[in-house]
Short mmCIF file of C-alpha atoms in Angstrom, two decimals:
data_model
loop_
_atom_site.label_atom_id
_atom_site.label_comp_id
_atom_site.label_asym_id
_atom_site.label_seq_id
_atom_site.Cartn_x
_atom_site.Cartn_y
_atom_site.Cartn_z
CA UNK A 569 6.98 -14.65 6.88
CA UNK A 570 8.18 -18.29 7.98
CA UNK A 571 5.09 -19.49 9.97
CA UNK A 572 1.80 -20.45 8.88
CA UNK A 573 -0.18 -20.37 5.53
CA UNK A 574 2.95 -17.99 3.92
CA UNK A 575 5.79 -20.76 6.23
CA UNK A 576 3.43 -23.61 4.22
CA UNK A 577 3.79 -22.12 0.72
CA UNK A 578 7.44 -21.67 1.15
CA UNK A 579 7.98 -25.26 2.31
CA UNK A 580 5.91 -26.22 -0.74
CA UNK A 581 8.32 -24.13 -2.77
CA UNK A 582 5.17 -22.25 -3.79
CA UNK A 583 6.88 -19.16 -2.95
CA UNK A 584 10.46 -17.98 -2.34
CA UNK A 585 11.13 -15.06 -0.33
CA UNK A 586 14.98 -13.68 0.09
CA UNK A 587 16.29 -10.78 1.71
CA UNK A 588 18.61 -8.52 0.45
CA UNK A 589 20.36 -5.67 3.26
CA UNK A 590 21.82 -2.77 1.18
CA UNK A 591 24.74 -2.36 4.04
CA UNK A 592 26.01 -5.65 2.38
CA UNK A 593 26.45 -4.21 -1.20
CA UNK A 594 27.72 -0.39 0.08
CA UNK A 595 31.83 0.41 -0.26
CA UNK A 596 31.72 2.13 2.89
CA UNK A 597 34.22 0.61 5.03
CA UNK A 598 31.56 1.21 8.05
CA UNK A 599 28.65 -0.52 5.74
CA UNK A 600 26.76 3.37 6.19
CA UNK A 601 23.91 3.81 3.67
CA UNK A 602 22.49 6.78 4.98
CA UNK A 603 23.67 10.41 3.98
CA UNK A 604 22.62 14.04 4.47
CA UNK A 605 19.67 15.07 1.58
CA UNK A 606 20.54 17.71 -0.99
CA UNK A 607 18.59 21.03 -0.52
CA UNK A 608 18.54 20.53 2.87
CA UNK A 609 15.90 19.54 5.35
CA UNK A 610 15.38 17.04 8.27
CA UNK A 611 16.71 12.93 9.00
CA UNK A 612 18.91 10.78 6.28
CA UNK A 613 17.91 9.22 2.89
CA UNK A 614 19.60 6.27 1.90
CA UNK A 615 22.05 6.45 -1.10
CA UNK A 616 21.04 4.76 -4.33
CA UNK A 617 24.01 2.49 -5.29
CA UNK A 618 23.60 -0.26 -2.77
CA UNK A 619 19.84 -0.62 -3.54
CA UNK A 620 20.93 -0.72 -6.99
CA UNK A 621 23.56 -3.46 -6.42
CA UNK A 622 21.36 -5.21 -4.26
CA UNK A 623 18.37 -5.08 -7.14
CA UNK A 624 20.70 -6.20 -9.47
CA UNK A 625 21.62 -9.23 -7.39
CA UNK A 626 18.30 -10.12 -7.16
CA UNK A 627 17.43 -10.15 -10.54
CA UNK A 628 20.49 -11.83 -11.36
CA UNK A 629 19.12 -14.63 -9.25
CA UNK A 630 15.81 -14.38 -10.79
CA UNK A 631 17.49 -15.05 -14.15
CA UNK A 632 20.09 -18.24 -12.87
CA UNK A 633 16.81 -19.72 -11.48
CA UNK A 634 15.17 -19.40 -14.89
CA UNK A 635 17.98 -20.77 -16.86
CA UNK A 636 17.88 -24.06 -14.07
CA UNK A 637 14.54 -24.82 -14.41
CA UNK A 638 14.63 -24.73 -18.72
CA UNK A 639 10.86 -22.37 -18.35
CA UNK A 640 10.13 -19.16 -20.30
CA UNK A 641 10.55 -16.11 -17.45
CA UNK A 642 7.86 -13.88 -16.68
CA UNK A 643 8.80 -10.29 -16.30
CA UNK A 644 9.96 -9.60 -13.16
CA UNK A 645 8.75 -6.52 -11.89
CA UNK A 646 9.96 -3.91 -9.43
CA UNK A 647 8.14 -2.13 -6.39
CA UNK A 648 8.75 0.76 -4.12
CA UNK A 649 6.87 2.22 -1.30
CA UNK A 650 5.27 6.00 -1.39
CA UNK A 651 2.63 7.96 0.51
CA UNK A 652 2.19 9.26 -3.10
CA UNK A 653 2.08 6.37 -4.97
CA UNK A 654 -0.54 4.50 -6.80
CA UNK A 655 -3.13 2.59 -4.49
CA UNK A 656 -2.07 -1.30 -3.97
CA UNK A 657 -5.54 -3.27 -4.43
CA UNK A 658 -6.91 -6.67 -4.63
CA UNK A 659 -7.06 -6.41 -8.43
CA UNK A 660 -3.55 -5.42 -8.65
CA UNK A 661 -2.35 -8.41 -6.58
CA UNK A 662 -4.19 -11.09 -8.61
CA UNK A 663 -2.59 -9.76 -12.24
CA UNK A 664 0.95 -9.49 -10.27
CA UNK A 665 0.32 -13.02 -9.54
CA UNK A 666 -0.56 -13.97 -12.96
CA UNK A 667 1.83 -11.56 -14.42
CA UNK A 668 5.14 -12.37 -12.53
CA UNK A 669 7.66 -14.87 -11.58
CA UNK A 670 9.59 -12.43 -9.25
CA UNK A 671 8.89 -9.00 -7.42
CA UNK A 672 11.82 -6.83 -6.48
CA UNK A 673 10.70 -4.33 -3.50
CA UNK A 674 12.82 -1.51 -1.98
CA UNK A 675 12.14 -0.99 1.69
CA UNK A 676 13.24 2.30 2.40
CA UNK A 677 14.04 4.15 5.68
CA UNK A 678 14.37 7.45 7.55
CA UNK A 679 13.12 10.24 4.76
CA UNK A 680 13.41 7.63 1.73
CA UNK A 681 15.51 6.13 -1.03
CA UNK A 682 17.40 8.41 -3.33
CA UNK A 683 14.94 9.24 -6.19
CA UNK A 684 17.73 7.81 -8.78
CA UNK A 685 17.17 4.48 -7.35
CA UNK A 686 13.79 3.51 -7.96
CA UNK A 687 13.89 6.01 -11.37
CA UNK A 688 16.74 3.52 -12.83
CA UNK A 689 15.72 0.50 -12.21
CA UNK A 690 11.90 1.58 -13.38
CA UNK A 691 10.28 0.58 -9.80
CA UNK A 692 6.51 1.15 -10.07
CA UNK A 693 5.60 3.73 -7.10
CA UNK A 694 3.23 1.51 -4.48
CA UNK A 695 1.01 3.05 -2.02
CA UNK A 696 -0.72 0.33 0.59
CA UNK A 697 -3.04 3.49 2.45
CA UNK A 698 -2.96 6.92 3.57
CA UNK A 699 -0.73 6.94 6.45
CA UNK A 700 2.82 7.08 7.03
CA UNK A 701 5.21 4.40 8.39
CA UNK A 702 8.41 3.85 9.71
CA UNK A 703 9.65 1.77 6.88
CA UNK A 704 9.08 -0.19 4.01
CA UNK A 705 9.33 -3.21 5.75
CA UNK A 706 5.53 -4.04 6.79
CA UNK A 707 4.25 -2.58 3.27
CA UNK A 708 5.88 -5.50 1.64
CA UNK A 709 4.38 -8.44 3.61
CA UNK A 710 1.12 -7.04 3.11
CA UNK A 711 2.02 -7.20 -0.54
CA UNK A 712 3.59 -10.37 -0.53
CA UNK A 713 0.24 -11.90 1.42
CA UNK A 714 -1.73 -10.51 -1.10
CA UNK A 715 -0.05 -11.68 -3.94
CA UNK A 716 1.15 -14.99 -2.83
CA UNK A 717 -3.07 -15.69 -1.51
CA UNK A 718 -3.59 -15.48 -5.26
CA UNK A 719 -1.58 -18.79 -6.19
CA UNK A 720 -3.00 -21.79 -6.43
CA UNK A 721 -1.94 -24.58 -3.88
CA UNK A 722 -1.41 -21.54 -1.08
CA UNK A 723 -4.47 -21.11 0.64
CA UNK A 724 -4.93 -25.12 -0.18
CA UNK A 725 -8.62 -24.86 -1.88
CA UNK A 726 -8.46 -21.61 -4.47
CA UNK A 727 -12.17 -21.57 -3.19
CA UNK A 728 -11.10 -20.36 0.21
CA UNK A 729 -10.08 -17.15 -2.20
CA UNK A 730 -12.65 -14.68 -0.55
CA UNK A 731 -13.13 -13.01 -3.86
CA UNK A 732 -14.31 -15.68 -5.46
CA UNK A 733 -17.39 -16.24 -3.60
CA UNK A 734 -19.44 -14.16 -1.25
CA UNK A 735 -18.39 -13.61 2.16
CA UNK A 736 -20.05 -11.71 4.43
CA UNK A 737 -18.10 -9.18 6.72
CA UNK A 738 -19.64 -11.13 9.55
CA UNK A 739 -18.98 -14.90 10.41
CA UNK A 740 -20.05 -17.36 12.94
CA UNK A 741 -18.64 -20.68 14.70
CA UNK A 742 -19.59 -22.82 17.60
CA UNK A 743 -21.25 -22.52 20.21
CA UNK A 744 -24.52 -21.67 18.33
CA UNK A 745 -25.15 -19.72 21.58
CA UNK A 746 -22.65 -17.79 23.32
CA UNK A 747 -22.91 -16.95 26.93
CA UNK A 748 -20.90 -14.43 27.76
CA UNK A 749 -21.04 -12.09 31.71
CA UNK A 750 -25.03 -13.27 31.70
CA UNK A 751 -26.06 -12.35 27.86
CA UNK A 752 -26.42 -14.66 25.01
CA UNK A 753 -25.29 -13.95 21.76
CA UNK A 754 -26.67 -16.36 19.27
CA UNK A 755 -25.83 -17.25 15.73
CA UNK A 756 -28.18 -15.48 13.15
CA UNK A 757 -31.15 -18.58 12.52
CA UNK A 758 -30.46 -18.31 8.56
CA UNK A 759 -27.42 -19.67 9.14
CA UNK A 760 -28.80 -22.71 10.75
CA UNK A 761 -31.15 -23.53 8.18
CA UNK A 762 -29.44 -25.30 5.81
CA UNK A 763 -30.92 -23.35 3.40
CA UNK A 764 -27.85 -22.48 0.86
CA UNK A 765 -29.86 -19.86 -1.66
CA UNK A 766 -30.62 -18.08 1.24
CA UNK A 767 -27.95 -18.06 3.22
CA UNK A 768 -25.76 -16.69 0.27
CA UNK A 769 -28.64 -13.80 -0.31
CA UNK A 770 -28.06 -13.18 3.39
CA UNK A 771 -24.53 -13.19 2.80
CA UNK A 772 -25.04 -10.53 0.01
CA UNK A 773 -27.11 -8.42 1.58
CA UNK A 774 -24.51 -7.71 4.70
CA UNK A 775 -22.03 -6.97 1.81
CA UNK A 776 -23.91 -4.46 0.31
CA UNK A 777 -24.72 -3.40 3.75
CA UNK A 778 -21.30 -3.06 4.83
CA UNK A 779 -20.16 -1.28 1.71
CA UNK A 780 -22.72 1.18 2.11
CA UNK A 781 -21.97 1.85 5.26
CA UNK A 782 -18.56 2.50 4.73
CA UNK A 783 -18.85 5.12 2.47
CA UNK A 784 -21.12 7.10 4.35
CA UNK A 785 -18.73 7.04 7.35
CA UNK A 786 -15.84 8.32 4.65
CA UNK A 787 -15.17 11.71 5.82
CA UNK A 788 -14.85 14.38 2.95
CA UNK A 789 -12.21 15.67 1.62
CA UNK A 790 -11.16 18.84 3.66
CA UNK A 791 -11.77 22.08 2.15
CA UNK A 792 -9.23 24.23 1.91
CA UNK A 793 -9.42 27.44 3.22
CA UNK A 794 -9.74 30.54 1.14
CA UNK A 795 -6.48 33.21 2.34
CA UNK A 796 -7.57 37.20 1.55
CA UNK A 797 -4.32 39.17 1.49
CA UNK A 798 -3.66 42.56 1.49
CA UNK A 799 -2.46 44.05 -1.56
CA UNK A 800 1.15 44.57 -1.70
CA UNK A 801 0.91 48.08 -2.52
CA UNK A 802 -0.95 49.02 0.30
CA UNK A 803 1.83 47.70 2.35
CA UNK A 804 4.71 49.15 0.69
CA UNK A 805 4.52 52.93 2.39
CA UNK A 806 4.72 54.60 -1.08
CA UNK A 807 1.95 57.06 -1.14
CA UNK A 808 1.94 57.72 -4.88
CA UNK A 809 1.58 54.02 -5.76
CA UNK A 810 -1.06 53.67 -4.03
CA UNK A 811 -3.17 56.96 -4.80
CA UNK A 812 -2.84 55.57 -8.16
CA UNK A 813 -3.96 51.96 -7.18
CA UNK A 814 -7.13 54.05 -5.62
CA UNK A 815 -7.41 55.39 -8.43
CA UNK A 816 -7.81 52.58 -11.31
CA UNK A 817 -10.29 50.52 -8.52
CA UNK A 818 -12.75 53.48 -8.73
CA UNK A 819 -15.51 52.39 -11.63
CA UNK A 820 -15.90 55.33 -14.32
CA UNK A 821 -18.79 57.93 -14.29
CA UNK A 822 -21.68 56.60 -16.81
#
């Protein structure tokens, strides 16, 4: 999070990042955070009170800053991470950026944060894709990237903002021809030709290309399968029951 264009924007005060550990804000004289879950089941979740005072910190922070600088605060809003959560997009990042002076995110751990934790301080459930990780931890640098790409000054021209203009999945630098174990690759000739309408309808065109593409490799949904059980009654051994269960499947004389 310290090096490069993210390092840059920090150094420019663009963006802050801190770090908040919940062992620091537990009264557990051994600084544990993890307990046993309710109900049962396998690995640790991580208590809710030293997220809490850690979030609270935080936006305590948020608010000393505010009252500093003499501006009019945003909202600050508050994230947490869940395979069933609502899918983090591009869209999403640009309105947080535009939306938001601060963004509180709970990294969990193990089998999660204690559902009262994210519940009281109103956390908005966050998905970044259908797999599962080992913490929260990665989840919120994509985020911040995201986000952060969206303020102007970071990425030094708001042009180089890929959404802003068209960019084509595939991109091309010197040598104009590669050699590479006796082949040569060469760059596409549109490219060299100076030609900027048609270069950007090129540019378009592998898009659409590439979109396409992607959803026809998307497998389906899996289908779930049908289960056919046996009744219950013909399992249960009492003859009577089911001489009458017999009886009402039988259709009527007409």
């Amino acid at each position: 999070m310290s090096d490069s264009i993210l390092g840059r924007a920090q150094e420019k005060k663009l963006v802050s990042v801190k770090y908040y550990n919940p062992r620091d804000f537990t009264e557990d004289k051994w600084a544990r955070v993890d307990r046993r879950p309710y109900g049962g089941g396998p690995g640790m979740v991580l208590e809710a009170e030293s997220f809490l005072r850690a979030a609270e910190k935080a936006k305590g922070l948020s608010r000393a800053r505010s009252a500093l600088g003499g501006k009019k605060t945003k909202r600050t809003k508050t994230v947490f991470f869940a395979t069933d959560g609502r899918q983090f997009t591009n869209t999403m990042a640009r309105e947080w950026a535009k939306k938001y002076d601060d963004i509180i995110f709970l990294a969990g751990r193990y089998e999660g944060i204690d559902a009262r934790a994210p519940k009281i301080l109103k956390a908005e459930k966050i998905s970044v894709g259908p797999y599962i990780l080992t913490g929260g931890e990665l989840p919120v640098m994509i985020v911040i990237d995201a986000v952060a790409r969206q303020i102007p000054g970071v990425l030094g021209k708001f042009e180089s903002v890929e959404e802003k203009r068209v960019a084509s999945p595939d991109v091309y630098t010197r040598p104009e021809v590669l050699n590479w174990k006796g082949r040569k690759y060469k760059v596409p000739k549109i490219l060299l030709s100076g030609h900027h309408a048609k270069i950007e309808e090129w540019k378009s065109e592998k898009l659409a290309r590439s979109a396409t593409q992607r959803a026809s490799s998307t497998p389906p949904e899996p289908q779930k399968k049908k289960k056919y059980r046996v009744p219950k009654v013909l399992l249960g051994g009492n003859h009577k029951l089911i001489e009458d269960w017999k009886l009402s499947r039988k259709k009527p004389n007409t």
